[in-house]
Short mmCIF file of C-alpha atoms in Angstrom, two decimals:
data_model
loop_
_atom_site.label_atom_id
_atom_site.label_comp_id
_atom_site.label_asym_id
_atom_site.label_seq_id
_atom_site.Cartn_x
_atom_site.Cartn_y
_atom_site.Cartn_z
CA MET A 30 174.84 93.26 71.49
CA ASN A 31 173.41 92.09 74.79
CA ARG A 32 171.56 88.85 75.45
CA ILE A 33 168.07 90.42 75.53
CA VAL A 34 168.41 91.93 72.04
CA LEU A 35 169.74 88.64 70.69
CA ALA A 36 166.82 86.83 72.25
CA LEU A 37 164.37 89.21 70.56
CA LEU A 38 166.12 88.80 67.21
CA THR A 39 166.16 85.03 67.38
CA TYR A 40 162.53 85.07 68.48
CA PHE A 41 161.51 87.01 65.38
CA LEU A 42 163.63 84.89 63.04
CA PHE A 43 163.38 81.44 64.60
CA SER A 44 159.74 81.48 65.63
CA VAL A 45 157.52 78.43 65.45
CA VAL A 46 154.15 79.31 63.92
CA VAL A 47 151.19 77.60 62.38
CA ASN A 48 151.97 77.13 58.69
CA SER A 49 150.53 75.37 55.72
CA HIS A 50 153.86 73.62 54.87
CA ALA A 51 155.83 70.72 56.46
CA ALA A 52 159.43 69.39 55.91
CA GLU A 53 158.17 67.93 52.67
CA PRO A 54 155.31 70.37 51.92
CA ARG A 55 151.75 69.12 51.99
CA GLN A 56 149.18 70.48 49.60
CA GLU A 57 146.41 70.88 52.19
CA PRO A 58 147.76 70.37 55.74
CA THR A 59 145.35 69.87 58.61
CA GLU A 60 145.31 71.93 61.79
CA LYS A 61 147.15 69.16 63.61
CA GLU A 62 149.88 69.08 60.96
CA ARG A 63 150.24 72.84 61.12
CA ALA A 64 150.68 72.73 64.90
CA ARG A 65 153.62 70.30 64.46
CA THR A 66 155.48 72.41 61.90
CA VAL A 67 158.68 74.26 62.79
CA TYR A 68 158.93 77.55 60.97
CA ILE A 69 162.17 79.56 60.84
CA PHE A 70 162.26 82.98 59.29
CA HIS A 71 158.93 82.29 57.56
CA GLN A 72 160.40 79.22 55.87
CA PRO A 73 159.19 75.61 56.48
CA ILE A 74 161.87 73.51 58.20
CA VAL A 75 160.38 70.24 59.44
CA MET A 76 157.14 68.69 60.64
CA LEU A 77 157.72 66.55 63.75
CA GLN A 78 155.60 63.44 64.13
CA ALA A 79 157.37 61.21 66.70
CA LYS A 80 156.25 61.06 70.34
CA PHE A 81 158.87 60.51 73.05
CA GLY A 82 157.23 59.12 76.18
CA LEU A 83 154.68 61.68 77.26
CA THR A 84 156.18 64.40 75.07
CA THR A 85 153.96 65.12 72.04
CA PRO A 86 155.25 66.56 68.75
CA GLU A 87 153.55 69.85 69.64
CA GLU A 88 155.51 70.03 72.91
CA ARG A 89 158.76 69.24 71.08
CA VAL A 90 158.07 72.21 68.80
CA LEU A 91 157.59 74.48 71.83
CA ARG A 92 160.89 73.27 73.36
CA ILE A 93 162.73 73.99 70.11
CA ARG A 94 161.37 77.51 70.15
CA ASN A 95 162.59 78.09 73.73
CA THR A 96 166.00 76.71 72.78
CA LEU A 97 166.32 79.08 69.82
CA ARG A 98 165.54 82.09 72.02
CA ASN A 99 168.66 81.44 74.13
CA PHE A 100 171.23 81.53 71.31
CA THR A 101 173.79 84.32 71.34
CA GLU A 102 175.53 86.14 68.50
CA ALA A 103 178.56 83.85 68.84
CA ASP A 104 176.30 80.79 68.55
CA VAL A 105 174.63 82.10 65.40
CA ARG A 106 178.04 82.64 63.75
CA GLU A 107 178.94 78.93 64.03
CA PRO A 108 177.69 76.54 61.30
CA LEU A 109 175.13 73.87 62.05
CA LYS A 110 176.17 70.23 62.29
CA ILE A 111 174.48 66.83 62.35
CA VAL A 112 175.41 64.34 65.06
CA SER A 113 174.22 60.71 64.95
CA VAL A 114 172.70 59.71 68.29
CA THR A 115 170.41 57.08 69.79
CA ARG A 116 167.60 58.34 71.99
CA TYR A 117 164.66 56.49 73.44
CA ASN A 118 165.99 53.36 71.79
CA GLN A 119 165.62 55.02 68.40
CA PRO A 120 168.35 56.11 65.98
CA GLY A 121 168.29 59.85 65.50
CA ARG A 122 170.12 62.80 64.06
CA LEU A 123 170.80 65.71 66.41
CA ILE A 124 171.28 69.14 64.83
CA VAL A 125 173.65 71.29 66.92
CA MET A 126 174.89 74.87 66.67
CA ASN A 127 178.13 75.82 68.40
CA GLY A 128 177.91 72.55 70.33
CA LYS A 129 174.40 73.32 71.58
CA PRO A 130 171.52 71.00 70.54
CA VAL A 131 168.80 72.58 68.41
CA MET A 132 166.48 69.70 67.50
CA LEU A 133 166.36 65.95 67.31
CA LEU A 134 165.10 64.21 64.18
CA THR A 135 164.21 60.52 64.35
CA ALA A 136 162.84 57.96 61.94
CA GLY A 137 159.42 58.43 63.53
CA ASP A 138 159.37 62.01 62.25
CA LEU A 139 159.56 60.92 58.63
CA ASP A 140 156.52 60.69 56.41
CA GLU A 141 156.17 57.42 54.57
CA GLY A 142 154.92 59.29 51.54
CA ASP A 143 158.16 61.33 51.30
CA ASP A 144 160.21 58.18 50.57
CA LEU A 145 163.35 59.59 52.29
CA THR A 146 165.94 58.03 54.56
CA LEU A 147 166.74 59.56 57.94
CA ASP A 148 170.05 60.95 56.67
CA GLN A 149 168.41 62.47 53.59
CA ALA A 150 165.70 64.12 55.67
CA ALA A 151 168.29 65.44 58.15
CA GLN A 152 170.37 66.91 55.35
CA ARG A 153 167.32 68.70 53.94
CA VAL A 154 166.41 70.14 57.34
CA LEU A 155 170.05 71.17 57.90
CA ALA A 156 170.16 72.96 54.52
CA ARG A 157 167.01 74.95 55.29
CA MET A 158 168.24 75.96 58.76
CA GLU A 159 171.76 76.78 57.54
CA ALA A 160 170.39 79.14 54.88
CA GLN A 161 168.49 81.12 57.50
CA ARG A 162 171.42 81.09 59.97
CA SER A 163 173.83 82.44 57.34
CA ALA A 164 171.48 85.28 56.43
CA LEU A 165 171.02 86.19 60.10
CA SER A 166 174.71 86.04 60.99
CA VAL A 167 175.55 88.46 58.18
CA GLN A 168 172.98 90.98 59.39
CA TYR A 169 174.38 90.91 62.95
CA ASN A 170 177.40 92.73 61.59
CA SER A 171 177.28 96.41 62.60
CA THR A 172 178.86 97.39 59.29
CA MET A 173 176.06 95.63 57.44
CA LEU A 174 173.45 97.34 59.62
CA ALA A 175 175.00 100.73 58.90
CA LEU A 176 175.08 99.93 55.19
CA SER A 177 171.42 98.88 55.35
CA ALA A 178 170.54 102.18 57.02
CA VAL A 179 172.36 104.09 54.25
CA LYS A 180 170.53 102.05 51.61
CA THR A 181 167.22 102.81 53.31
CA VAL A 182 167.87 106.55 53.34
CA ALA A 183 169.07 106.47 49.73
CA GLY A 184 165.94 104.56 48.72
CA LEU A 185 163.77 107.09 50.56
CA LEU A 186 165.48 109.95 48.74
CA GLY A 187 164.91 108.16 45.45
CA LEU A 188 161.25 107.68 46.37
CA VAL A 189 160.86 111.38 47.20
CA LEU A 190 162.56 112.34 43.93
CA PHE A 191 160.19 110.04 42.05
CA TRP A 192 157.20 111.66 43.74
CA TYR A 193 158.52 115.12 42.95
CA GLY A 194 159.18 114.15 39.32
CA ALA A 195 155.65 112.76 39.02
CA TYR A 196 154.22 116.01 40.41
CA ARG A 197 156.33 118.13 38.06
CA SER A 198 155.35 115.99 35.08
CA TRP A 199 151.68 116.46 35.98
CA ARG A 200 152.17 120.23 36.12
CA TRP A 201 153.91 120.08 32.74
CA ILE A 202 151.02 118.09 31.23
CA LYS A 203 148.54 120.72 32.48
CA ARG A 204 150.59 123.53 30.87
CA VAL A 205 150.81 121.62 27.59
CA PHE A 206 147.05 121.17 27.37
CA ARG A 207 146.41 124.79 28.29
CA ARG A 208 148.84 125.93 25.61
CA ARG A 209 147.18 123.70 23.04
CA ILE A 210 143.78 125.11 23.96
CA PHE A 211 145.10 128.68 23.72
CA GLU A 212 146.97 128.14 20.44
CA ASN A 213 144.33 125.80 19.00
CA ARG A 214 147.03 123.25 18.09
CA SER A 215 145.37 119.88 18.52
CA TRP A 216 144.02 117.16 16.26
CA ILE A 217 140.93 117.11 18.51
CA PRO A 218 138.25 119.72 17.59
CA GLN A 219 138.47 122.88 19.67
CA ARG A 220 134.95 122.50 21.03
CA TRP A 221 136.00 119.17 22.59
CA ARG A 222 139.52 120.20 23.57
CA ARG A 223 138.62 121.88 26.87
CA PHE A 224 136.47 119.00 28.03
CA ILE A 225 138.79 116.18 26.93
CA GLY A 226 141.91 118.03 28.13
CA ALA A 227 140.56 118.20 31.68
CA ILE A 228 139.79 114.48 31.60
CA GLU A 229 143.25 113.63 30.27
CA THR A 230 145.05 115.65 32.95
CA ARG A 231 143.01 114.03 35.70
CA LEU A 232 143.67 110.56 34.30
CA TYR A 233 147.39 111.33 34.22
CA ALA A 234 147.22 112.57 37.82
CA LEU A 235 145.48 109.34 38.83
CA LEU A 236 148.17 107.31 37.05
CA MET A 237 150.92 109.21 38.89
CA ILE A 238 149.17 108.64 42.23
CA LEU A 239 148.93 104.90 41.57
CA LEU A 240 152.60 104.75 40.54
CA GLY A 241 153.54 106.69 43.68
CA ILE A 242 151.65 104.19 45.87
CA VAL A 243 153.33 101.26 44.09
CA ALA A 244 156.75 102.90 44.54
CA LEU A 245 156.05 103.39 48.26
CA TYR A 246 155.04 99.75 48.58
CA VAL A 247 158.20 98.56 46.81
CA TRP A 248 160.39 100.78 48.98
CA LEU A 249 158.77 99.56 52.21
CA SER A 250 159.18 95.92 51.20
CA TRP A 251 162.83 96.50 50.25
CA ALA A 252 163.67 98.59 53.35
CA PHE A 253 162.09 96.09 55.76
CA SER A 254 164.07 93.25 54.19
CA LEU A 255 167.39 95.02 55.00
CA PHE A 256 167.07 94.69 58.81
CA PRO A 257 166.70 91.58 60.98
CA TRP A 258 164.01 93.25 63.07
CA THR A 259 161.72 93.91 60.13
CA ARG A 260 162.76 91.31 57.58
CA VAL A 261 159.64 89.26 58.31
CA TRP A 262 157.46 92.26 57.38
CA GLY A 263 159.41 92.82 54.15
CA GLU A 264 159.00 89.23 53.07
CA SER A 265 155.32 89.35 54.00
CA LEU A 266 154.81 92.43 51.82
CA GLY A 267 156.68 90.82 48.95
CA GLU A 268 154.79 87.56 49.25
CA TRP A 269 151.47 89.44 49.44
CA SER A 270 152.16 91.45 46.27
CA VAL A 271 153.31 88.36 44.39
CA ARG A 272 150.23 86.49 45.57
CA VAL A 273 147.94 89.32 44.49
CA VAL A 274 149.55 89.56 41.04
CA ARG A 275 149.41 85.79 40.68
CA ASP A 276 145.76 85.65 41.72
CA ILE A 277 144.87 88.46 39.30
CA ALA A 278 146.69 86.73 36.45
CA LEU A 279 145.05 83.39 37.24
CA SER A 280 141.64 85.05 37.48
CA ILE A 281 142.13 86.70 34.10
CA VAL A 282 143.23 83.45 32.48
CA SER A 283 140.40 81.47 34.06
CA ALA A 284 137.87 84.11 32.96
CA LEU A 285 138.94 84.05 29.30
CA PRO A 286 136.79 81.03 28.26
CA GLY A 287 133.70 82.58 29.87
CA LEU A 288 134.41 85.96 28.25
CA LEU A 289 134.80 84.22 24.88
CA ILE A 290 131.37 82.61 25.32
CA VAL A 291 129.89 86.00 26.28
CA LEU A 292 131.45 87.55 23.17
CA ILE A 293 129.96 84.82 20.97
CA ILE A 294 126.51 85.33 22.54
CA PHE A 295 126.64 89.08 21.94
CA LEU A 296 127.83 88.64 18.34
CA ILE A 297 124.95 86.24 17.63
CA THR A 298 122.53 88.69 19.27
CA ALA A 299 123.83 91.59 17.17
CA PHE A 300 123.48 89.48 14.01
CA ILE A 301 119.87 88.56 14.87
CA LEU A 302 118.98 92.19 15.54
CA LYS A 303 120.57 93.19 12.24
CA LEU A 304 118.32 90.75 10.38
CA LEU A 305 115.24 91.94 12.26
CA LYS A 306 116.11 95.55 11.47
CA MET A 307 116.31 94.75 7.76
CA VAL A 308 112.89 93.05 7.84
CA LEU A 309 111.26 95.88 9.82
CA ASN A 310 112.75 98.48 7.46
CA GLN A 311 110.98 96.73 4.61
CA VAL A 312 107.70 96.86 6.58
CA GLU A 313 108.21 100.56 7.32
CA ALA A 314 108.83 101.28 3.63
CA GLY A 315 105.62 99.44 2.71
CA ARG A 316 107.37 96.73 0.67
CA LEU A 317 106.52 93.95 3.13
CA GLN A 318 103.46 93.24 5.24
CA LEU A 319 103.49 91.33 8.52
CA PRO A 320 100.41 90.55 10.61
CA GLY A 321 99.99 92.94 13.54
CA ILE A 322 102.83 95.26 12.46
CA HIS A 323 102.05 98.56 10.73
CA PRO A 324 104.52 101.08 9.27
CA GLU A 325 103.75 103.63 12.01
CA THR A 326 104.47 101.08 14.76
CA VAL A 327 107.75 99.79 13.33
CA GLY A 328 109.89 102.16 15.45
CA ALA A 329 108.37 101.05 18.74
CA THR A 330 108.38 97.40 17.65
CA ARG A 331 112.08 97.62 16.81
CA LYS A 332 112.89 99.04 20.24
CA LEU A 333 110.79 96.44 22.06
CA ILE A 334 112.35 93.56 20.15
CA SER A 335 115.85 94.96 20.81
CA VAL A 336 115.18 95.21 24.55
CA VAL A 337 113.73 91.68 24.73
CA VAL A 338 116.53 90.13 22.67
CA TRP A 339 119.27 91.90 24.65
CA LEU A 340 117.69 90.90 27.96
CA PHE A 341 117.57 87.29 26.78
CA ALA A 342 121.22 87.50 25.68
CA LEU A 343 122.23 89.02 29.02
CA SER A 344 120.40 86.24 30.87
CA ALA A 345 122.21 83.63 28.78
CA ALA A 346 125.61 85.32 29.24
CA TYR A 347 125.24 86.10 32.95
CA PRO A 348 126.54 82.73 34.28
CA PHE A 349 129.71 83.11 32.18
CA LEU A 350 130.59 86.60 33.46
CA PRO A 351 133.58 86.74 35.85
CA GLY A 352 132.35 86.83 39.44
CA ALA A 353 128.75 86.12 38.52
CA ASN A 354 128.40 83.76 41.49
CA SER A 355 130.16 86.05 43.97
CA LEU A 356 128.30 87.64 46.87
CA ALA A 357 129.22 91.12 45.60
CA PHE A 358 127.64 90.43 42.21
CA LYS A 359 124.52 89.04 43.86
CA GLY A 360 124.32 92.05 46.17
CA ILE A 361 124.53 94.46 43.23
CA SER A 362 121.80 92.50 41.42
CA VAL A 363 119.54 92.71 44.48
CA PHE A 364 120.28 96.43 44.84
CA PHE A 365 119.39 97.23 41.23
CA GLY A 366 116.32 95.01 41.42
CA LEU A 367 115.14 96.87 44.49
CA MET A 368 115.75 100.26 42.84
CA LEU A 369 113.88 99.12 39.73
CA THR A 370 110.96 97.85 41.80
CA LEU A 371 110.62 100.99 43.92
CA GLY A 372 111.26 103.56 41.21
CA SER A 373 109.66 102.10 38.13
CA ALA A 374 105.99 102.13 39.14
CA GLY A 375 105.23 105.54 37.65
CA VAL A 376 107.72 105.13 34.80
CA MET A 377 106.22 101.79 33.77
CA ASN A 378 102.74 103.32 33.86
CA HIS A 379 103.79 106.01 31.36
CA ALA A 380 105.77 103.49 29.27
CA MET A 381 102.83 101.11 28.97
CA SER A 382 100.56 104.05 28.14
CA GLY A 383 102.99 105.00 25.39
CA LEU A 384 102.77 101.49 23.95
CA VAL A 385 98.98 101.71 24.06
CA LEU A 386 99.10 104.98 22.08
CA ILE A 387 101.50 103.58 19.51
CA TYR A 388 99.89 100.20 18.91
CA SER A 389 96.30 101.46 19.08
CA ARG A 390 97.31 104.03 16.43
CA ALA A 391 95.13 106.61 18.15
CA LEU A 392 97.53 109.26 16.97
CA ARG A 393 100.66 109.57 14.88
CA LYS A 394 103.46 112.05 14.45
CA GLY A 395 102.14 114.97 12.41
CA ASP A 396 98.49 114.54 13.47
CA MET A 397 96.45 117.52 14.62
CA ILE A 398 94.92 116.51 17.96
CA ARG A 399 93.04 117.97 20.88
CA VAL A 400 93.88 116.57 24.37
CA ALA A 401 92.18 118.22 27.34
CA ASP A 402 92.76 121.96 26.80
CA ASN A 403 95.73 121.44 24.45
CA GLU A 404 95.31 121.58 20.69
CA GLY A 405 98.16 121.30 18.28
CA LEU A 406 100.42 119.23 16.06
CA VAL A 407 101.97 116.00 17.41
CA SER A 408 105.74 116.36 17.08
CA GLU A 409 106.87 113.29 19.04
CA ILE A 410 105.38 110.18 20.64
CA GLY A 411 107.92 108.93 23.17
CA MET A 412 107.83 106.01 25.54
CA LEU A 413 107.02 108.30 28.47
CA ALA A 414 105.41 111.45 27.04
CA THR A 415 103.86 113.00 23.93
CA LYS A 416 104.95 116.42 22.64
CA ILE A 417 102.44 118.81 21.03
CA ILE A 418 103.20 122.06 19.19
CA THR A 419 100.34 124.49 19.88
CA ARG A 420 99.12 127.41 17.76
CA GLU A 421 101.27 129.73 19.89
CA ASN A 422 104.27 127.63 18.76
CA TYR A 423 104.67 126.31 22.30
CA VAL A 424 105.85 122.74 22.92
CA VAL A 425 103.54 121.06 25.43
CA THR A 426 104.75 117.78 26.94
CA VAL A 427 101.88 115.59 28.09
CA PRO A 428 102.65 112.36 30.03
CA ASN A 429 101.37 109.32 28.18
CA ALA A 430 99.32 108.20 31.18
CA VAL A 431 97.45 111.53 31.07
CA VAL A 432 96.88 111.19 27.32
CA VAL A 433 95.49 107.66 27.65
CA SER A 434 93.33 108.44 30.66
CA GLY A 435 91.59 111.36 28.90
CA LYS A 436 89.78 111.95 25.63
CA ILE A 437 91.87 112.21 22.47
CA THR A 438 90.38 114.09 19.53
CA ASN A 439 92.31 113.39 16.36
CA LEU A 440 91.38 116.09 13.85
CA SER A 441 93.34 114.58 10.99
CA ALA A 442 92.73 110.85 11.48
CA GLN A 443 90.17 110.61 8.63
CA SER A 444 92.14 112.82 6.27
CA THR A 445 93.75 111.18 3.26
CA ASN A 446 95.53 114.19 1.79
CA GLY A 447 96.81 115.85 4.98
CA GLY A 448 93.98 118.36 5.39
CA VAL A 449 92.09 118.91 8.64
CA ASN A 450 88.37 119.36 9.26
CA LEU A 451 87.56 122.71 10.91
CA THR A 452 84.24 123.50 12.60
CA VAL A 453 83.06 126.89 13.88
CA GLY A 454 79.83 127.79 15.61
CA VAL A 455 77.53 130.81 15.48
CA THR A 456 74.17 131.62 17.10
CA ILE A 457 71.46 133.48 15.05
CA GLY A 458 68.00 134.63 16.11
CA TYR A 459 64.74 132.97 15.09
CA ASP A 460 63.76 136.02 13.02
CA THR A 461 66.45 135.17 10.41
CA PRO A 462 65.55 132.45 7.89
CA TRP A 463 67.72 129.42 8.40
CA ARG A 464 68.19 129.03 4.68
CA GLN A 465 69.72 132.52 4.58
CA VAL A 466 72.03 131.61 7.44
CA HIS A 467 73.16 128.47 5.56
CA ALA A 468 73.86 130.49 2.47
CA MET A 469 75.80 133.19 4.37
CA LEU A 470 77.97 130.63 6.19
CA GLU A 471 78.71 128.85 2.90
CA LEU A 472 79.58 132.20 1.32
CA ALA A 473 81.96 133.02 4.20
CA ALA A 474 83.66 129.65 3.75
CA LYS A 475 84.12 130.21 0.01
CA ARG A 476 85.73 133.61 0.64
CA ALA A 477 88.16 132.29 3.21
CA LYS A 478 91.70 131.34 2.20
CA GLY A 479 93.07 127.85 2.81
CA ILE A 480 89.71 126.12 2.42
CA ASP A 481 89.52 123.01 0.24
CA LEU A 482 86.42 123.70 -1.88
CA VAL A 483 86.55 120.25 -3.48
CA GLN A 484 84.56 119.15 -0.44
CA PRO A 485 81.62 121.61 -0.16
CA PRO A 486 81.16 123.42 3.19
CA LEU A 487 78.67 121.71 5.48
CA VAL A 488 76.26 123.67 7.72
CA ARG A 489 74.34 122.02 10.57
CA GLN A 490 71.71 123.27 13.02
CA LEU A 491 72.91 121.88 16.34
CA SER A 492 70.18 123.03 18.72
CA LEU A 493 67.16 125.29 19.09
CA MET A 494 67.93 127.44 22.13
CA ASP A 495 65.68 129.87 24.04
CA TRP A 496 66.81 133.00 22.19
CA TYR A 497 68.62 131.74 19.13
CA ILE A 498 69.50 128.83 16.91
CA ALA A 499 73.02 127.29 17.17
CA TYR A 500 74.61 126.72 13.73
CA GLU A 501 77.84 124.87 12.92
CA LEU A 502 79.99 125.29 9.82
CA GLN A 503 82.37 122.46 8.87
CA VAL A 504 85.03 122.87 6.17
CA ARG A 505 88.09 120.93 4.99
CA LEU A 506 91.42 122.76 5.05
CA LEU A 507 94.08 122.44 2.40
CA PRO A 508 97.21 120.46 3.35
CA ASN A 509 99.78 122.23 5.55
CA VAL A 510 97.35 125.06 6.42
CA SER A 511 97.54 126.17 10.03
CA LEU A 512 94.41 125.39 11.98
CA ALA A 513 94.69 128.60 14.01
CA ASP A 514 95.16 130.77 10.90
CA ALA A 515 92.23 129.12 9.08
CA ARG A 516 89.95 129.55 12.10
CA ASN A 517 90.89 133.23 12.35
CA GLU A 518 90.27 133.75 8.61
CA LEU A 519 86.90 131.99 8.73
CA HIS A 520 85.70 133.94 11.78
CA SER A 521 86.61 137.23 10.08
CA ASN A 522 84.69 136.32 6.91
CA ILE A 523 81.61 135.22 8.87
CA GLN A 524 81.44 138.62 10.60
CA ASP A 525 81.86 140.42 7.29
CA VAL A 526 79.17 138.42 5.49
CA PHE A 527 76.62 138.75 8.32
CA ASN A 528 77.23 142.49 8.55
CA GLU A 529 76.97 142.75 4.79
CA PHE A 530 73.49 141.17 4.80
CA ASN A 531 72.39 143.03 7.92
CA VAL A 532 71.96 139.85 10.06
CA GLN A 533 72.59 140.05 13.77
CA ILE A 534 74.72 137.41 15.55
CA MET A 535 72.97 136.69 18.86
CA SER A 536 75.97 136.86 21.17
CA PRO A 537 75.77 138.20 23.81
CA ASN A 538 72.19 137.42 24.83
CA PHE A 539 69.64 140.24 25.21
CA VAL A 540 66.89 140.40 27.86
CA LEU A 541 64.69 142.38 25.42
CA GLN A 542 64.87 142.24 21.66
CA PRO A 543 66.59 145.43 20.39
CA GLU A 544 64.61 147.69 18.13
CA ASN A 545 67.34 147.71 15.50
CA SER A 546 69.62 144.90 14.42
CA VAL A 547 72.98 144.86 16.20
CA VAL A 548 75.18 144.88 13.12
CA VAL A 549 78.18 146.81 11.79
CA PRO A 550 77.40 148.79 8.58
CA LYS A 551 79.73 148.09 5.70
CA GLU A 552 81.00 151.66 5.63
CA ASN A 553 82.27 151.16 9.21
CA TRP A 554 84.04 147.88 8.59
CA TYR A 555 87.40 149.58 8.39
CA SER A 556 87.01 152.26 11.05
CA ALA A 557 90.28 153.68 12.36
CA PRO A 558 92.78 152.41 13.01
CA ALA A 559 91.86 149.54 10.61
CA THR A 560 92.70 150.00 6.90
CA PRO A 561 91.06 148.24 3.92
CA PRO A 562 93.11 145.74 1.87
CA ASP A 563 93.35 148.21 -1.10
CA GLY A 564 95.10 150.81 1.03
CA GLY A 565 92.07 152.97 1.94
CA LYS A 566 90.48 153.38 -1.51
CA SER A 567 87.38 151.34 -0.60
#
């Protein structure tokens, strides 16, 4: 091996770099102490402190580095020795290799805090340098280099086989899950098997990828450590992985007390919410009364209290979460706060409107209401919207802000037995006695099905118009009677009664009064294709 290659090898292995250790390692070395440290093969050797004339310790370190570059293979094969000398009127110990001086160590280089003699310090430095020289001299052997190359290739083949085995095992796992789905042989229900099986195969694939990356990292670290040219890289990879594992372990251990406090806070919070739920259940059942809380508002109150209590618990536990004070955690908090601020304006409007509906008790689930042009049964009052089932059996979702901003007509609010008040209007001419009209409307109500006759029908004269009088009939429906069906039944009976007594309903309007009343004779009530209830006998 020529002199240039040897110089490159010794430069990589016996390089002087800035390091955080000295001959007797310091816990937190300064920049000046790092600049005076001799580093061989990434191992701390000695920190020089003595100044010879105008030569500073930093310059002595640079001279040692230039000296190490000029060593040959024959020099590296010879063991290091210590020679007692006197230089600059100071006793010293000169470390030589194959008769060539490497470095001079004097009493001025010793640290008073190390409490070592010059001979003891020299022996320690010699042991560190000799360990690195022995490792390097072995790797200069061509046989060892060839063996290292064979080991590298064998390791690469093993790595490829591991990758191939991981891929084949993943394919086998996919076939197993497919066979289980096809044969329905799984302890997981079949309806979940397809979904969970896909997740499991992907998780296994991710595990194999991670193991493949770890195997590649281990192989690189091991292969680099086999050659003198790349041994520094191998040790760096190994030290980095050990440092990462150590930092992760220390972080986990240091986070355990905080996580224990967080667990205690959440357990106390869950216990408090359990007690509140028991109390609110008693209020909802009517066995307990609390000021400001009604049975119909218990559900919303429970949700609000849960949100407030959990937010308080999260605020109390936040400082104890791992990484709570890190910049990443703070950045995520700012990001979510910004999203909540920008996106919650409309949502909060509907949510607050929902609370207004619930706590004002303007309507409840099961009430018959009229909102704008929607009339139907309230099936759900959510935090953001209210759902109404119309007479067509449609489900209409109305945002709570729209419900609050408009007029709400609750048809069943005053009902005690579940019935609903129904009102219908009719216009009759002035030539018909109003007492007769009252009697006919009451008769139509009594004939209609689904009418609660315990409360007598009520007839009102709403207005005296130009051509007719506007009458209104109000009745109470029996519980669970459809409003649409009752209105249809009542309208049919009104037409029948007015036709029966030969009284004209003044809709549409007439410019001139007709000579004859505009009525339908009784014999024409069931004109084709209509059929009478008795099957055509009437």
